[in-house]
Amino acid sequence: MKQHWGWILAALATGVSATEFEPARLRLGEGVQFQPTMGLEYGYDDNLLHTSAESLDSQYLRITPELQFVWGRRISHLKAGYVLDAASYFDSSDDNYIDHDLNLIGHHEFTARHRVDATYDYIKGHQARGTGIAEFSETDEPVEFTEHDAYGAYEFGAQTARMQLGVNLGYYQRTYDNFRERSQYRDYDTFRYGATAKWRVGARTKLLLDLSDSDISYDRVEPGQLSRDSNVTRGLVGVIWEATAKSEGRAAFGVEDKRFDDSGREDFTGFAWDVAFIWRPTTYSTLELISARESKDPFTNGDYVEESSYELGWEHYWQERWATNLELLYADKDYTGDDREDEVTKIRVGVIYEFRRWLKFEPFYSYWDNSSTRTDPQLNYDKNQFGLVMTLAL
């Protein structure tokens, strides 16, 4: 299930920069605002199949229109967003896709001591050929899936009080839409509940206790295989830095325990963490760090994947209209139940030119390297991609 960090969503929405690009919001009525944007991307991908066994490359055109609605004010508001993501590959129409993402975010404060938050995501997405459940399979099109992700949280305690206590519930469901002969055994849902406690120890610093329990249930058991149903319990302790002009973040460390219903699969107990930090050394430079360690269910073989991931982003405005954007990702994936350990490295470099308040351009280059202790060509490959993104707004 996705993590729900309300503070970091707010931070990304209100981050300080010396930007010229600033999409306008239309007022549709009392308390209702509407903000549309359109993204156009032209590029080249040299490894559509994500393998070193054969080569398939293509130029492509991608469009990403986005609609955002906001009702209400800080104390009580509702946000709705929709993103269409469609790509057409000039030399490989089999890889074309159309994705949809609809999301709702609600917040209401009954009093200074009582508040609720709720989110819902509906996604019609895809896994590119050679990835996900098609990692070792030849397919004639991307694997398509549908996701529902609902989450609600209640918190007691004024923001300025010494302590806040919270409870939360979540439900996540993924079902695959094609290749049902195989994909039917990867449909699953997760019911999650948890509790949090925060203690203020400084003007903008809080200690955190985060407890959660997740029940993972698969719809069907593949013939000749063991059930993948499991229960995951996590306990994390850490610290939260509340937002300032310079920084904000969260760092929590603890233990995760994963128990399978079928005793034939190997259980997991190990160290876990969630870290997310934003630092703005100046008004024109922003650094973001996100890191996590957790167990995940594999898309193909194995009992579970013990994954450690690190993401670093840096955006710097060298002049009022010019900026550079650097994104680095490294993930170590250790498989249990399959003799395999993968390392994934991704690098993306972009140059942003904000031509007008309503128009910006970003030429970019990205590199993806997948290495494994197994020698399969599907697990050892690299991928280069470059292109130009144009974003328009009102």
Tab-separated table of C-alpha atoms in Angstrom:
chain	number	residue	atom	x	y	z
A	1	MET	CA	0.000	0.000	0.000
A	2	LYS	CA	1.150	3.545	-0.666
A	3	GLN	CA	2.442	5.714	2.151
A	4	HIS	CA	0.330	8.764	3.003
A	5	TRP	CA	2.534	11.622	4.161
A	6	GLY	CA	0.296	14.680	4.195
A	7	TRP	CA	3.097	16.965	5.271
A	8	ILE	CA	5.305	16.128	2.317
A	9	LEU	CA	2.455	16.562	-0.168
A	10	ALA	CA	1.887	20.026	1.247
A	11	ALA	CA	5.596	20.756	1.085
A	12	LEU	CA	5.870	19.843	-2.572
A	13	ALA	CA	2.842	22.005	-3.332
A	14	THR	CA	4.165	25.079	-1.513
A	15	GLY	CA	7.918	24.824	-1.929
A	16	VAL	CA	9.797	28.108	-2.313
A	17	SER	CA	11.678	28.849	-5.530
A	18	ALA	CA	12.530	31.729	-7.811
A	19	THR	CA	10.191	30.395	-10.481
A	20	GLU	CA	8.629	32.313	-13.372
A	21	PHE	CA	6.320	29.446	-14.347
A	22	GLU	CA	3.135	29.795	-12.294
A	23	PRO	CA	-0.079	28.221	-13.637
A	24	ALA	CA	-3.155	30.352	-13.067
A	25	ARG	CA	-6.234	29.142	-11.211
A	26	LEU	CA	-9.708	29.919	-12.475
A	27	ARG	CA	-12.498	30.681	-10.013
A	28	LEU	CA	-15.547	28.639	-10.983
A	29	GLY	CA	-17.686	29.813	-8.078
A	30	GLU	CA	-17.589	30.648	-4.409
A	31	GLY	CA	-14.617	28.791	-2.955
A	32	VAL	CA	-14.019	26.673	-6.089
A	33	GLN	CA	-10.770	26.915	-8.089
A	34	PHE	CA	-9.736	25.086	-11.258
A	35	GLN	CA	-6.220	24.674	-12.632
A	36	PRO	CA	-5.537	22.857	-15.934
A	37	THR	CA	-2.091	22.073	-17.390
A	38	MET	CA	-0.921	20.201	-20.452
A	39	GLY	CA	2.341	18.283	-20.811
A	40	LEU	CA	3.779	17.295	-24.194
A	41	GLU	CA	6.873	15.092	-24.425
A	42	TYR	CA	8.805	14.071	-27.513
A	43	GLY	CA	11.635	11.608	-26.954
A	44	TYR	CA	13.584	8.480	-27.781
A	45	ASP	CA	13.810	5.186	-25.833
A	46	ASP	CA	16.521	2.668	-26.762
A	47	ASN	CA	15.204	-0.380	-24.824
A	48	LEU	CA	11.441	-0.798	-24.850
A	49	LEU	CA	11.602	-4.495	-23.879
A	50	HIS	CA	13.814	-4.059	-20.779
A	51	THR	CA	16.237	-6.812	-21.731
A	52	SER	CA	19.760	-7.254	-23.095
A	53	ALA	CA	18.698	-10.182	-25.293
A	54	GLU	CA	17.265	-8.152	-28.167
A	55	SER	CA	17.015	-4.528	-29.177
A	56	LEU	CA	13.834	-2.542	-29.762
A	57	ASP	CA	14.014	1.238	-29.809
A	58	SER	CA	11.663	3.988	-30.879
A	59	GLN	CA	10.872	7.652	-30.843
A	60	TYR	CA	7.667	8.496	-29.015
A	61	LEU	CA	5.142	11.231	-28.297
A	62	ARG	CA	3.557	11.476	-24.860
A	63	ILE	CA	0.743	13.758	-23.661
A	64	THR	CA	-0.185	14.345	-20.006
A	65	PRO	CA	-3.105	16.736	-19.504
A	66	GLU	CA	-3.890	17.393	-15.835
A	67	LEU	CA	-6.959	18.917	-14.178
A	68	GLN	CA	-7.019	20.093	-10.556
A	69	PHE	CA	-10.023	21.323	-8.560
A	70	VAL	CA	-9.967	22.826	-5.060
A	71	TRP	CA	-13.021	23.522	-2.882
A	72	GLY	CA	-12.958	25.284	0.486
A	73	ARG	CA	-10.213	26.742	2.624
A	74	ARG	CA	-7.465	25.590	4.984
A	75	ILE	CA	-9.743	24.364	7.790
A	76	SER	CA	-12.033	22.401	5.496
A	77	HIS	CA	-11.232	21.612	1.882
A	78	LEU	CA	-11.497	19.020	-0.859
A	79	LYS	CA	-9.042	18.585	-3.707
A	80	ALA	CA	-9.700	16.559	-6.851
A	81	GLY	CA	-7.279	15.797	-9.629
A	82	TYR	CA	-7.214	13.876	-12.877
A	83	VAL	CA	-4.225	12.996	-15.058
A	84	LEU	CA	-4.321	11.335	-18.466
A	85	ASP	CA	-1.002	9.783	-19.505
A	86	ALA	CA	-0.905	8.555	-23.111
A	87	ALA	CA	2.122	7.601	-25.206
A	88	SER	CA	2.485	6.634	-28.849
A	89	TYR	CA	5.683	4.908	-30.076
A	90	PHE	CA	6.476	5.595	-33.717
A	91	ASP	CA	8.295	2.289	-34.401
A	92	SER	CA	6.463	0.008	-31.959
A	93	SER	CA	2.734	0.578	-31.662
A	94	ASP	CA	2.522	-2.552	-29.455
A	95	ASP	CA	3.981	-0.452	-26.623
A	96	ASN	CA	1.401	2.338	-26.837
A	97	TYR	CA	-0.555	2.943	-23.642
A	98	ILE	CA	-3.252	5.146	-22.103
A	99	ASP	CA	-3.282	5.538	-18.311
A	100	HIS	CA	-5.768	7.341	-16.058
A	101	ASP	CA	-5.236	8.653	-12.514
A	102	LEU	CA	-8.096	10.141	-10.480
A	103	ASN	CA	-7.403	11.293	-6.929
A	104	LEU	CA	-9.385	12.922	-4.117
A	105	ILE	CA	-7.958	14.536	-0.970
A	106	GLY	CA	-10.161	15.772	1.859
A	107	HIS	CA	-9.378	17.584	5.107
A	108	HIS	CA	-11.685	18.857	7.851
A	109	GLU	CA	-11.023	20.337	11.286
A	110	PHE	CA	-13.995	20.022	13.642
A	111	THR	CA	-12.148	22.040	16.288
A	112	ALA	CA	-8.496	22.847	16.966
A	113	ARG	CA	-8.235	19.419	18.646
A	114	HIS	CA	-10.124	17.183	16.222
A	115	ARG	CA	-9.370	16.728	12.506
A	116	VAL	CA	-9.786	14.098	9.811
A	117	ASP	CA	-8.022	13.441	6.520
A	118	ALA	CA	-9.094	11.158	3.685
A	119	THR	CA	-7.649	10.242	0.297
A	120	TYR	CA	-8.737	8.070	-2.600
A	121	ASP	CA	-6.788	7.113	-5.740
A	122	TYR	CA	-8.196	5.342	-8.780
A	123	ILE	CA	-5.575	4.294	-11.320
A	124	LYS	CA	-5.831	2.545	-14.672
A	125	GLY	CA	-2.147	1.924	-15.264
A	126	HIS	CA	0.286	-0.352	-17.026
A	127	GLN	CA	3.552	-2.235	-16.634
A	128	ALA	CA	5.852	-1.841	-19.641
A	129	ARG	CA	6.853	-4.964	-21.521
A	130	GLY	CA	9.581	-6.888	-19.701
A	131	THR	CA	8.667	-5.461	-16.282
A	132	GLY	CA	6.313	-6.400	-13.446
A	133	ILE	CA	4.534	-9.729	-13.873
A	134	ALA	CA	5.863	-9.908	-17.470
A	135	GLU	CA	9.500	-9.807	-16.345
A	136	PHE	CA	10.269	-13.263	-17.777
A	137	SER	CA	7.462	-13.400	-20.355
A	138	GLU	CA	7.185	-12.217	-23.929
A	139	THR	CA	4.017	-10.144	-24.319
A	140	ASP	CA	2.615	-8.353	-27.336
A	141	GLU	CA	1.464	-5.326	-25.314
A	142	PRO	CA	1.921	-3.774	-21.843
A	143	VAL	CA	0.277	-5.434	-18.853
A	144	GLU	CA	-2.699	-3.343	-17.701
A	145	PHE	CA	-4.010	-3.076	-14.151
A	146	THR	CA	-6.577	-1.235	-12.030
A	147	GLU	CA	-5.884	0.132	-8.557
A	148	HIS	CA	-8.128	1.441	-5.795
A	149	ASP	CA	-6.411	3.043	-2.804
A	150	ALA	CA	-8.535	4.522	0.022
A	151	TYR	CA	-7.179	5.955	3.260
A	152	GLY	CA	-8.656	7.785	6.259
A	153	ALA	CA	-7.092	9.193	9.416
A	154	TYR	CA	-8.310	10.898	12.580
A	155	GLU	CA	-6.032	12.894	14.884
A	156	PHE	CA	-6.705	14.293	18.351
A	157	GLY	CA	-4.715	17.132	19.872
A	158	ALA	CA	-4.090	20.730	18.887
A	159	GLN	CA	-1.093	21.287	16.621
A	160	THR	CA	0.531	23.409	19.325
A	161	ALA	CA	-0.179	20.881	22.099
A	162	ARG	CA	2.447	18.669	23.726
A	163	MET	CA	0.926	15.474	22.214
A	164	GLN	CA	-1.212	14.333	19.283
A	165	LEU	CA	-2.753	10.880	18.956
A	166	GLY	CA	-4.059	9.412	15.700
A	167	VAL	CA	-5.652	6.339	14.178
A	168	ASN	CA	-5.917	5.385	10.497
A	169	LEU	CA	-7.515	2.859	8.167
A	170	GLY	CA	-6.658	1.973	4.607
A	171	TYR	CA	-7.736	-0.341	1.814
A	172	TYR	CA	-5.791	-1.095	-1.360
A	173	GLN	CA	-6.789	-3.330	-4.280
A	174	ARG	CA	-4.979	-4.226	-7.488
A	175	THR	CA	-6.460	-6.315	-10.287
A	176	TYR	CA	-4.924	-7.009	-13.685
A	177	ASP	CA	-6.974	-6.389	-16.806
A	178	ASN	CA	-5.273	-8.543	-19.460
A	179	PHE	CA	-3.205	-11.731	-19.752
A	180	ARG	CA	-5.642	-13.232	-17.272
A	181	GLU	CA	-4.322	-16.765	-17.709
A	182	ARG	CA	-1.301	-15.645	-15.670
A	183	SER	CA	-2.242	-12.338	-14.080
A	184	GLN	CA	-5.288	-13.697	-12.209
A	185	TYR	CA	-2.879	-15.143	-9.613
A	186	ARG	CA	-1.442	-11.682	-8.843
A	187	ASP	CA	-4.755	-9.942	-8.021
A	188	TYR	CA	-4.737	-8.977	-4.343
A	189	ASP	CA	-6.026	-6.541	-1.765
A	190	THR	CA	-4.636	-5.124	1.467
A	191	PHE	CA	-6.496	-3.943	4.555
A	192	ARG	CA	-4.357	-1.720	6.775
A	193	TYR	CA	-4.917	-0.093	10.148
A	194	GLY	CA	-2.570	1.783	12.423
A	195	ALA	CA	-2.001	4.309	15.179
A	196	THR	CA	0.410	7.205	15.688
A	197	ALA	CA	1.579	9.248	18.652
A	198	LYS	CA	3.553	12.506	18.442
A	199	TRP	CA	5.311	14.267	21.328
A	200	ARG	CA	6.504	17.849	20.937
A	201	VAL	CA	10.079	18.249	22.200
A	202	GLY	CA	10.900	21.588	20.570
A	203	ALA	CA	9.371	24.551	18.815
A	204	ARG	CA	9.198	22.604	15.523
A	205	THR	CA	10.328	19.095	16.484
A	206	LYS	CA	8.236	16.087	17.498
A	207	LEU	CA	9.034	12.517	18.475
A	208	LEU	CA	6.996	9.926	16.552
A	209	LEU	CA	5.638	6.456	17.266
A	210	ASP	CA	4.043	4.785	14.223
A	211	LEU	CA	2.392	1.337	14.477
A	212	SER	CA	0.632	-0.452	11.619
A	213	ASP	CA	-0.750	-3.844	10.639
A	214	SER	CA	-1.581	-4.992	7.083
A	215	ASP	CA	-3.481	-8.073	5.928
A	216	ILE	CA	-2.563	-9.033	2.357
A	217	SER	CA	-4.932	-11.417	0.576
A	218	TYR	CA	-4.614	-12.838	-2.950
A	219	ASP	CA	-7.749	-13.780	-4.878
A	220	ARG	CA	-6.423	-17.096	-6.222
A	221	VAL	CA	-3.629	-19.552	-5.540
A	222	GLU	CA	-1.688	-20.644	-8.606
A	223	PRO	CA	-1.879	-24.425	-9.171
A	224	GLY	CA	1.170	-26.154	-7.721
A	225	GLN	CA	2.201	-23.031	-5.761
A	226	LEU	CA	1.849	-21.974	-2.121
A	227	SER	CA	-0.521	-19.242	-0.947
A	228	ARG	CA	0.943	-15.718	-0.853
A	229	ASP	CA	-1.482	-14.421	1.799
A	230	SER	CA	0.370	-12.746	4.665
A	231	ASN	CA	0.212	-10.314	7.554
A	232	VAL	CA	2.717	-7.468	7.945
A	233	THR	CA	3.276	-5.646	11.248
A	234	ARG	CA	5.503	-2.552	11.520
A	235	GLY	CA	6.633	-0.514	14.482
A	236	LEU	CA	8.658	2.657	13.873
A	237	VAL	CA	9.983	5.380	16.151
A	238	GLY	CA	11.538	8.602	14.973
A	239	VAL	CA	11.348	12.347	14.708
A	240	ILE	CA	9.407	14.903	12.650
A	241	TRP	CA	10.722	18.342	11.675
A	242	GLU	CA	7.817	20.679	10.982
A	243	ALA	CA	7.890	23.004	7.997
A	244	THR	CA	10.094	26.078	8.005
A	245	ALA	CA	11.377	28.211	5.165
A	246	LYS	CA	14.516	26.047	5.167
A	247	SER	CA	13.477	22.451	5.811
A	248	GLU	CA	10.989	19.830	6.918
A	249	GLY	CA	11.055	16.079	7.161
A	250	ARG	CA	10.524	12.795	8.926
A	251	ALA	CA	12.873	9.966	9.890
A	252	ALA	CA	11.491	6.805	11.517
A	253	PHE	CA	13.228	3.475	12.189
A	254	GLY	CA	12.035	0.187	13.619
A	255	VAL	CA	11.077	-3.420	12.920
A	256	GLU	CA	8.880	-5.103	10.317
A	257	ASP	CA	7.464	-8.622	10.699
A	258	LYS	CA	5.894	-10.497	7.765
A	259	ARG	CA	4.079	-13.788	8.464
A	260	PHE	CA	2.689	-15.995	5.696
A	261	ASP	CA	-0.502	-17.994	6.170
A	262	ASP	CA	1.189	-20.954	4.481
A	263	SER	CA	4.035	-22.304	6.621
A	264	GLY	CA	5.818	-23.439	3.457
A	265	ARG	CA	6.869	-19.849	2.736
A	266	GLU	CA	9.672	-18.198	4.687
A	267	ASP	CA	8.663	-15.433	7.098
A	268	PHE	CA	10.570	-12.168	7.533
A	269	THR	CA	11.567	-10.129	10.561
A	270	GLY	CA	14.013	-7.295	10.059
A	271	PHE	CA	15.023	-3.657	10.271
A	272	ALA	CA	12.755	-1.113	8.556
A	273	TRP	CA	12.774	2.640	8.026
A	274	ASP	CA	10.934	5.539	6.386
A	275	VAL	CA	12.834	8.761	5.738
A	276	ALA	CA	11.687	11.833	3.803
A	277	PHE	CA	13.446	15.180	4.030
A	278	ILE	CA	13.262	18.484	2.157
A	279	TRP	CA	15.984	21.124	2.542
A	280	ARG	CA	15.985	24.584	0.974
A	281	PRO	CA	19.406	26.152	1.595
A	282	THR	CA	18.271	29.169	-0.461
A	283	THR	CA	15.002	30.330	-2.020
A	284	TYR	CA	16.226	29.100	-5.408
A	285	SER	CA	17.570	25.638	-4.492
A	286	THR	CA	15.730	22.569	-3.144
A	287	LEU	CA	17.078	19.165	-2.105
A	288	GLU	CA	14.791	16.172	-1.449
A	289	LEU	CA	15.734	12.828	0.075
A	290	ILE	CA	13.415	9.820	0.353
A	291	SER	CA	14.549	6.431	1.632
A	292	ALA	CA	12.766	3.278	2.785
A	293	ARG	CA	13.469	-0.299	3.785
A	294	GLU	CA	10.603	-2.788	3.692
A	295	SER	CA	9.491	-6.208	2.513
A	296	LYS	CA	7.523	-6.421	-0.736
A	297	ASP	CA	5.742	-9.205	-2.565
A	298	PRO	CA	7.555	-10.115	-5.811
A	299	PHE	CA	5.834	-9.806	-9.173
A	300	THR	CA	7.255	-13.168	-10.294
A	301	ASN	CA	9.135	-15.798	-8.240
A	302	GLY	CA	10.064	-15.870	-4.569
A	303	ASP	CA	8.437	-15.427	-1.165
A	304	TYR	CA	9.269	-11.764	-0.578
A	305	VAL	CA	11.709	-9.040	-1.578
A	306	GLU	CA	13.699	-7.200	1.073
A	307	GLU	CA	14.110	-3.807	-0.583
A	308	SER	CA	16.213	-0.801	0.442
A	309	SER	CA	15.691	2.292	-1.716
A	310	TYR	CA	17.248	5.765	-1.812
A	311	GLU	CA	16.021	8.714	-3.880
A	312	LEU	CA	17.715	12.097	-4.127
A	313	GLY	CA	16.426	15.110	-6.041
A	314	TRP	CA	18.019	18.537	-6.543
A	315	GLU	CA	16.429	21.501	-8.317
A	316	HIS	CA	18.473	24.698	-8.583
A	317	TYR	CA	17.619	27.988	-10.273
A	318	TRP	CA	20.812	29.474	-11.711
A	319	GLN	CA	18.888	32.446	-13.057
A	320	GLU	CA	15.307	33.618	-12.766
A	321	ARG	CA	14.133	31.512	-15.724
A	322	TRP	CA	16.826	28.808	-15.860
A	323	ALA	CA	17.123	25.781	-13.601
A	324	THR	CA	18.576	22.284	-13.554
A	325	ASN	CA	16.895	19.185	-12.154
A	326	LEU	CA	18.837	16.105	-11.014
A	327	GLU	CA	17.180	12.877	-9.814
A	328	LEU	CA	19.074	9.831	-8.518
A	329	LEU	CA	17.583	6.500	-7.443
A	330	TYR	CA	19.279	3.393	-6.106
A	331	ALA	CA	17.485	0.259	-4.917
A	332	ASP	CA	18.844	-3.022	-3.566
A	333	LYS	CA	16.384	-5.927	-3.854
A	334	ASP	CA	17.217	-9.162	-2.022
A	335	TYR	CA	14.858	-12.020	-2.945
A	336	THR	CA	13.948	-14.798	-0.491
A	337	GLY	CA	12.604	-17.969	-2.098
A	338	ASP	CA	14.538	-17.146	-5.285
A	339	ASP	CA	18.349	-17.166	-5.557
A	340	ARG	CA	18.568	-13.577	-6.723
A	341	GLU	CA	19.660	-10.096	-5.686
A	342	ASP	CA	19.070	-7.102	-7.955
A	343	GLU	CA	20.517	-3.594	-7.973
A	344	VAL	CA	18.653	-0.818	-9.785
A	345	THR	CA	20.214	2.559	-10.579
A	346	LYS	CA	18.347	5.408	-12.253
A	347	ILE	CA	19.665	8.859	-13.159
A	348	ARG	CA	17.699	11.719	-14.713
A	349	VAL	CA	19.100	15.128	-15.634
A	350	GLY	CA	16.954	17.973	-16.939
A	351	VAL	CA	17.365	21.645	-17.832
A	352	ILE	CA	14.306	23.814	-17.170
A	353	TYR	CA	13.630	27.017	-19.105
A	354	GLU	CA	10.559	28.941	-17.956
A	355	PHE	CA	9.777	30.884	-21.107
A	356	ARG	CA	6.598	32.488	-19.776
A	357	ARG	CA	4.401	32.294	-16.688
A	358	TRP	CA	2.276	29.770	-18.602
A	359	LEU	CA	4.976	27.909	-20.599
A	360	LYS	CA	8.162	26.009	-19.744
A	361	PHE	CA	10.522	23.628	-21.565
A	362	GLU	CA	12.660	20.820	-20.169
A	363	PRO	CA	15.136	18.819	-22.266
A	364	PHE	CA	16.185	15.729	-20.293
A	365	TYR	CA	18.287	12.585	-20.321
A	366	SER	CA	17.708	9.478	-18.180
A	367	TYR	CA	19.682	6.291	-17.645
A	368	TRP	CA	18.444	3.034	-16.070
A	369	ASP	CA	20.749	0.151	-15.111
A	370	ASN	CA	19.406	-3.167	-13.808
A	371	SER	CA	21.971	-5.689	-12.531
A	372	SER	CA	21.370	-9.069	-10.920
A	373	THR	CA	23.266	-11.979	-9.416
A	374	ARG	CA	21.325	-14.119	-11.891
A	375	THR	CA	22.552	-14.065	-15.482
A	376	ASP	CA	19.151	-13.772	-17.197
A	377	PRO	CA	19.105	-11.067	-19.898
A	378	GLN	CA	15.768	-9.874	-18.487
A	379	LEU	CA	17.560	-8.950	-15.244
A	380	ASN	CA	20.773	-7.460	-16.654
A	381	TYR	CA	20.269	-4.545	-19.005
A	382	ASP	CA	20.550	-0.804	-19.341
A	383	LYS	CA	18.211	1.748	-20.857
A	384	ASN	CA	18.756	5.264	-22.210
A	385	GLN	CA	16.038	7.805	-22.789
A	386	PHE	CA	16.128	11.452	-23.783
A	387	GLY	CA	13.607	13.983	-24.946
A	388	LEU	CA	11.972	17.368	-24.549
A	389	VAL	CA	9.023	18.143	-22.256
A	390	MET	CA	6.847	21.191	-22.864
A	391	THR	CA	4.341	22.201	-20.160
A	392	LEU	CA	1.520	24.670	-20.878
A	393	ALA	CA	-0.900	26.302	-18.459
A	394	LEU	CA	-3.435	29.106	-18.324
